[in-house]
Amino acid sequence: MIEITTDIHKAKMILKKDELVAIPTETVYGLAGNCFSETAINKIFETKKRPLFNPLIVHIHSEKILEDIAIEIPEKAKLLAKAFWPGSLTLVLKKNPKIPDSITAGKDTVAVRIPNHEMTIKLLKALDFPLVAPSANPFGSISPTSAQHVADYFSNELKMVLDGGNCINGIESTIIGFENNEPILYRLGSISSEEIEAVIGKLMILNHNENTPEAPGMLSRHYSPKTKIILVDNVIEQIEKNSNKKIGVISFKDTIYHHSLKSIEILSKEGNLKQATRNLYAAMHRLDKLGLDLIIAQRFPQNDLGKSINDRLHRAAKN
Ligand code: TXA
Ligand code: MG
C-alpha cells in the first residue's frame, strides 16, 4: 500500500535503495528515481508503462550541477536558466556522456530542470545523485497535481508519495531545445511562450512529425481522461446536441446552466489564466470520476497560458 507522507528522510532511504518515490513539484507530481541507477530507470518505465523511446527529465537542485548533466550549453540556454530556474522550464541540451542512454532514449541530448518546490529541493540536496522523474501517471493519462491523484493511480505499485500539497502551476514544464544554438519550443507548458520570448527573442516552434516525435509529450493523444472529451468554442450548442447524454463541462469563467448538465468545472471565475491552469487537471480528474458520457471543454483564448491549456485539452480530446 502506498503511504502519503511528508517524511523527506524516508524518501531519501527508499531512493538510495534504487526504488521509486513520487515527488511534488510546482508543475505536476513526478515519479522519481536515481538518475544513475539502471534499476530505478527500468522501474520508472515499467511502472508508467511508458514506451522506451520516450526520454525522461533530470531534476537537479542547483545550476552548479548542470555541468555533470549537460555540455556545450548555448548562451540562450544560460539566459533562460538564469531567468526561470528554479522553475517550470525544461532545457534539452547536449548530454554529458555520464548520463545513461536509457534516460535519453539513446539521443545525444538530455532534458533537465531545477524544480521550484521547497520539499523536493530539500530532498535533492540530501541525495548525492539527481532524480529522473516523468509525470507520475500511467502513460497517456492525466498528470497528477496532488498526492492523492498519485495514490489513486499507483496504490499498489509505489511505496510512497511525498506530499507537497497541490501543485501551484498545475501543468507540466515548458520544454525548450536548441538547433544550431537557436531555441525551439518542444512543449507548451507552465511558462508561456510570450514570457520566454521576452527573454531570448523569437522562438521557433517544433514542426513535429507523428512518426519521429522529438518530444513525445507532443504525441497527439496524451493527458487523457477515460471519459470522452471534446474541445469546442460554443459549449451551449454542444450541450443541446448531446442532451440525451450525461454531460460534464469545463468552462474558463462562465457559469452555464442546463438541465442535462451533471457537473460544471469553472476554472477561474475571475478569468485568470494562471488560476485556470492551476485548476485544469484537478477538474479533469474530478469529472473523470463521475461516470459521464461526455466532457465538453470550452476552448481558451489563444494567448499566454491559454495556448498551453488549449494544447492539453486538444491532446486529451484526440481519439
Ligand atoms: O513539469 C514537468 O516537466 C514534469 C515534472 C515532474 O518535472 N515532468 C514531465 O515529465 O512532464 P514527462 O516525462 O511526463 O515529460 C517529459 C517530456 C516528454 O515529452 C519527453 O519526450 C521530453 O520531455 N523529453 C525528455 N528528454 C528529451 C530529449 N532529450 N529530447 C526531446 N524531448 C525530451
Ligand atoms: Mg507526462
CSV table of N, CA, C and O in Angstrom, one decimal, residues 20-83:
chain,number,residue,atom,x,y,z
A,20,LEU,N,11.5,3.7,-6.1
A,20,LEU,CA,10.9,4.9,-6.6
A,20,LEU,C,10.0,5.6,-5.5
A,20,LEU,O,9.4,5.0,-4.7
A,21,VAL,N,10.0,7.0,-5.6
A,21,VAL,CA,9.2,7.8,-4.8
A,21,VAL,C,8.5,8.8,-5.7
A,21,VAL,O,9.1,9.4,-6.5
A,22,ALA,N,7.2,9.1,-5.4
A,22,ALA,CA,6.6,10.2,-6.2
A,22,ALA,C,6.9,11.5,-5.4
A,22,ALA,O,6.8,11.5,-4.2
A,23,ILE,N,7.3,12.5,-6.2
A,23,ILE,CA,7.7,13.8,-5.5
A,23,ILE,C,6.9,14.9,-6.0
A,23,ILE,O,6.4,15.0,-7.2
A,24,PRO,N,6.7,15.9,-5.2
A,24,PRO,CA,5.9,17.1,-5.6
A,24,PRO,C,6.8,18.1,-6.4
A,24,PRO,O,8.0,18.1,-6.1
A,25,THR,N,6.3,18.7,-7.4
A,25,THR,CA,7.0,19.9,-8.0
A,25,THR,C,5.9,20.9,-8.2
A,25,THR,O,4.7,20.7,-7.9
A,26,GLU,N,6.3,22.1,-8.6
A,26,GLU,CA,5.4,23.2,-8.8
A,26,GLU,C,4.5,23.0,-10.0
A,26,GLU,O,3.5,23.6,-10.2
A,27,THR,N,4.9,22.0,-10.9
A,27,THR,CA,4.1,21.8,-12.1
A,27,THR,C,3.1,20.6,-11.9
A,27,THR,O,1.9,20.8,-11.8
A,28,VAL,N,3.7,19.4,-11.8
A,28,VAL,CA,2.9,18.2,-11.5
A,28,VAL,C,3.7,17.3,-10.7
A,28,VAL,O,4.9,17.5,-10.5
A,29,TYR,N,3.2,16.2,-10.1
A,29,TYR,CA,4.0,15.3,-9.4
A,29,TYR,C,4.8,14.4,-10.3
A,29,TYR,O,4.4,14.1,-11.4
A,30,GLY,N,6.0,14.1,-9.9
A,30,GLY,CA,6.9,13.3,-10.7
A,30,GLY,C,7.1,11.9,-10.0
A,30,GLY,O,7.0,11.7,-8.8
A,31,LEU,N,7.5,10.9,-10.9
A,31,LEU,CA,7.7,9.6,-10.4
A,31,LEU,C,9.3,9.4,-10.5
A,31,LEU,O,9.9,9.2,-11.5
A,32,ALA,N,9.9,9.6,-9.3
A,32,ALA,CA,11.3,9.8,-9.2
A,32,ALA,C,12.2,8.6,-8.9
A,32,ALA,O,11.7,7.8,-8.1
A,33,GLY,N,13.4,8.6,-9.5
A,33,GLY,CA,14.3,7.5,-9.2
A,33,GLY,C,15.7,8.1,-9.4
A,33,GLY,O,15.9,9.2,-10.0
A,34,ASN,N,16.7,7.4,-8.9
A,34,ASN,CA,18.1,7.7,-9.0
A,34,ASN,C,18.5,7.8,-10.5
A,34,ASN,O,18.4,6.8,-11.2
A,35,CYS,N,19.0,8.9,-10.9
A,35,CYS,CA,19.4,9.2,-12.3
A,35,CYS,C,20.5,8.3,-12.8
A,35,CYS,O,20.6,8.1,-14.0
A,36,PHE,N,21.3,7.7,-11.9
A,36,PHE,CA,22.4,6.9,-12.4
A,36,PHE,C,22.1,5.4,-12.1
A,36,PHE,O,23.1,4.6,-12.2
A,37,SER,N,20.9,5.0,-11.7
A,37,SER,CA,20.6,3.6,-11.4
A,37,SER,C,19.8,3.0,-12.6
A,37,SER,O,18.6,3.4,-12.7
A,38,GLU,N,20.3,2.1,-13.3
A,38,GLU,CA,19.6,1.4,-14.3
A,38,GLU,C,18.3,0.7,-13.7
A,38,GLU,O,17.3,0.6,-14.4
A,39,THR,N,18.5,0.2,-12.5
A,39,THR,CA,17.4,-0.5,-11.8
A,39,THR,C,16.2,0.5,-11.7
A,39,THR,O,15.1,0.2,-12.0
A,40,ALA,N,16.5,1.7,-11.1
A,40,ALA,CA,15.5,2.7,-10.9
A,40,ALA,C,14.9,3.1,-12.2
A,40,ALA,O,13.6,3.3,-12.3
A,41,ILE,N,15.7,3.4,-13.2
A,41,ILE,CA,15.2,3.8,-14.5
A,41,ILE,C,14.3,2.8,-15.1
A,41,ILE,O,13.2,3.2,-15.6
A,42,ASN,N,14.7,1.5,-15.0
A,42,ASN,CA,13.8,0.5,-15.6
A,42,ASN,C,12.4,0.5,-14.8
A,42,ASN,O,11.4,0.3,-15.4
A,43,LYS,N,12.5,0.7,-13.5
A,43,LYS,CA,11.2,0.7,-12.7
A,43,LYS,C,10.3,1.8,-13.1
A,43,LYS,O,9.1,1.7,-13.2
A,44,ILE,N,10.9,2.9,-13.5
A,44,ILE,CA,10.1,4.1,-13.9
A,44,ILE,C,9.3,3.7,-15.2
A,44,ILE,O,8.1,3.9,-15.3
A,45,PHE,N,10.0,3.2,-16.2
A,45,PHE,CA,9.4,2.8,-17.4
A,45,PHE,C,8.3,1.8,-17.2
A,45,PHE,O,7.2,1.8,-17.8
A,46,GLU,N,8.6,0.8,-16.4
A,46,GLU,CA,7.7,-0.3,-16.1
A,46,GLU,C,6.4,0.2,-15.4
A,46,GLU,O,5.3,-0.1,-15.7
A,47,THR,N,6.7,1.0,-14.3
A,47,THR,CA,5.5,1.5,-13.5
A,47,THR,C,4.6,2.3,-14.4
A,47,THR,O,3.4,2.2,-14.2
A,48,LYS,N,5.1,3.2,-15.2
A,48,LYS,CA,4.3,4.1,-16.0
A,48,LYS,C,3.8,3.4,-17.3
A,48,LYS,O,2.9,4.0,-17.9
A,49,LYS,N,4.3,2.2,-17.6
A,49,LYS,CA,4.0,1.6,-18.9
A,49,LYS,C,4.3,2.5,-20.0
A,49,LYS,O,3.6,2.7,-21.0
A,50,ARG,N,5.5,3.1,-19.9
A,50,ARG,CA,5.9,4.2,-20.8
A,50,ARG,C,6.8,3.5,-21.9
A,50,ARG,O,7.7,2.8,-21.6
A,51,PRO,N,6.6,3.8,-23.2
A,51,PRO,CA,7.4,3.3,-24.2
A,51,PRO,C,8.9,3.8,-24.0
A,51,PRO,O,9.1,4.9,-23.6
A,52,LEU,N,9.8,2.9,-24.3
A,52,LEU,CA,11.3,3.2,-24.0
A,52,LEU,C,11.8,4.3,-24.9
A,52,LEU,O,12.8,4.9,-24.5
A,53,PHE,N,11.1,4.6,-26.0
A,53,PHE,CA,11.6,5.7,-26.9
A,53,PHE,C,11.3,7.1,-26.3
A,53,PHE,O,11.8,8.1,-26.8
A,54,ASN,N,10.6,7.1,-25.2
A,54,ASN,CA,10.2,8.4,-24.6
A,54,ASN,C,11.2,8.8,-23.5
A,54,ASN,O,11.1,8.3,-22.4
A,55,PRO,N,12.1,9.8,-23.7
A,55,PRO,CA,13.1,10.1,-22.7
A,55,PRO,C,12.6,10.8,-21.5
A,55,PRO,O,11.5,11.3,-21.5
A,56,LEU,N,13.4,10.8,-20.4
A,56,LEU,CA,13.0,11.4,-19.1
A,56,LEU,C,13.7,12.7,-18.8
A,56,LEU,O,14.7,13.0,-19.3
A,57,ILE,N,13.1,13.4,-17.8
A,57,ILE,CA,13.7,14.7,-17.4
A,57,ILE,C,14.6,14.5,-16.1
A,57,ILE,O,14.1,13.9,-15.2
A,58,VAL,N,15.8,15.1,-16.1
A,58,VAL,CA,16.6,15.0,-15.0
A,58,VAL,C,16.3,16.3,-14.1
A,58,VAL,O,16.3,17.4,-14.6
A,59,HIS,N,16.2,16.0,-12.8
A,59,HIS,CA,15.9,17.1,-11.9
A,59,HIS,C,17.1,17.4,-11.0
A,59,HIS,O,17.6,16.4,-10.3
A,60,ILE,N,17.6,18.6,-10.9
A,60,ILE,CA,18.7,19.0,-10.1
A,60,ILE,C,18.3,20.1,-9.1
A,60,ILE,O,17.3,20.8,-9.4
A,61,HIS,N,19.2,20.3,-8.1
A,61,HIS,CA,18.8,21.4,-7.1
A,61,HIS,C,19.6,22.7,-7.3
A,61,HIS,O,19.3,23.7,-6.8
A,62,SER,N,20.6,22.6,-8.2
A,62,SER,CA,21.4,23.8,-8.4
A,62,SER,C,22.1,23.8,-9.8
A,62,SER,O,22.4,22.8,-10.3
A,63,GLU,N,22.2,25.0,-10.3
A,63,GLU,CA,22.9,25.1,-11.6
A,63,GLU,C,24.3,24.6,-11.6
A,63,GLU,O,24.9,24.3,-12.6
A,64,LYS,N,24.9,24.6,-10.4
A,64,LYS,CA,26.3,24.1,-10.3
A,64,LYS,C,26.4,22.7,-10.8
A,64,LYS,O,27.5,22.2,-11.2
A,65,ILE,N,25.3,21.9,-10.7
A,65,ILE,CA,25.4,20.5,-11.0
A,65,ILE,C,25.1,20.3,-12.5
A,65,ILE,O,25.4,19.3,-13.1
A,66,LEU,N,24.7,21.4,-13.2
A,66,LEU,CA,24.4,21.3,-14.6
A,66,LEU,C,25.5,20.7,-15.5
A,66,LEU,O,25.2,19.9,-16.4
A,67,GLU,N,26.7,21.0,-15.1
A,67,GLU,CA,27.8,20.5,-16.0
A,67,GLU,C,28.0,19.0,-15.9
A,67,GLU,O,28.7,18.4,-16.7
A,68,ASP,N,27.5,18.4,-14.8
A,68,ASP,CA,27.5,16.9,-14.7
A,68,ASP,C,26.5,16.3,-15.6
A,68,ASP,O,26.5,15.1,-15.9
A,69,ILE,N,25.5,17.1,-16.0
A,69,ILE,CA,24.4,16.6,-16.8
A,69,ILE,C,24.6,16.9,-18.3
A,69,ILE,O,24.3,16.1,-19.2
A,70,ALA,N,24.9,18.2,-18.6
A,70,ALA,CA,25.0,18.6,-20.0
A,70,ALA,C,26.3,19.3,-20.3
A,70,ALA,O,26.9,19.9,-19.4
A,71,ILE,N,26.6,19.4,-21.6
A,71,ILE,CA,27.8,20.1,-22.1
A,71,ILE,C,27.5,21.0,-23.2
A,71,ILE,O,26.4,21.0,-23.8
A,72,GLU,N,28.4,21.9,-23.6
A,72,GLU,CA,28.2,22.8,-24.7
A,72,GLU,C,26.9,23.6,-24.6
A,72,GLU,O,26.1,23.6,-25.5
A,73,ILE,N,26.7,24.2,-23.5
A,73,ILE,CA,25.4,24.9,-23.2
A,73,ILE,C,25.3,26.2,-24.0
A,73,ILE,O,26.2,27.1,-23.8
A,74,PRO,N,24.4,26.4,-24.9
A,74,PRO,CA,24.2,27.6,-25.6
A,74,PRO,C,24.0,28.8,-24.7
A,74,PRO,O,23.4,28.7,-23.7
A,75,GLU,N,24.4,30.0,-25.2
A,75,GLU,CA,24.2,31.2,-24.5
A,75,GLU,C,22.7,31.5,-24.1
A,75,GLU,O,22.4,31.9,-23.0
A,76,LYS,N,21.9,31.2,-25.1
A,76,LYS,CA,20.5,31.5,-24.8
A,76,LYS,C,19.9,30.5,-23.8
A,76,LYS,O,18.9,30.8,-23.1
A,77,ALA,N,20.5,29.3,-23.7
A,77,ALA,CA,20.0,28.4,-22.6
A,77,ALA,C,20.4,29.0,-21.2
A,77,ALA,O,19.7,28.9,-20.3
A,78,LYS,N,21.6,29.5,-21.2
A,78,LYS,CA,22.1,30.1,-19.9
A,78,LYS,C,21.2,31.3,-19.5
A,78,LYS,O,20.8,31.4,-18.3
A,79,LEU,N,20.8,32.1,-20.5
A,79,LEU,CA,19.9,33.2,-20.2
A,79,LEU,C,18.6,32.7,-19.6
A,79,LEU,O,18.0,33.2,-18.7
A,80,LEU,N,18.1,31.6,-20.3
A,80,LEU,CA,16.8,31.1,-19.8
A,80,LEU,C,16.9,30.5,-18.4
A,80,LEU,O,16.0,30.7,-17.6
A,81,ALA,N,18.0,29.8,-18.2
A,81,ALA,CA,18.2,29.2,-16.8
A,81,ALA,C,18.2,30.3,-15.8
A,81,ALA,O,17.6,30.2,-14.7
A,82,LYS,N,18.9,31.4,-16.1
A,82,LYS,CA,19.0,32.5,-15.2
A,82,LYS,C,17.6,33.1,-14.9
A,82,LYS,O,17.3,33.4,-13.8
A,83,ALA,N,16.9,33.2,-16.0
A,83,ALA,CA,15.5,33.9,-15.8
A,83,ALA,C,14.5,33.0,-15.1
A,83,ALA,O,13.7,33.5,-14.4
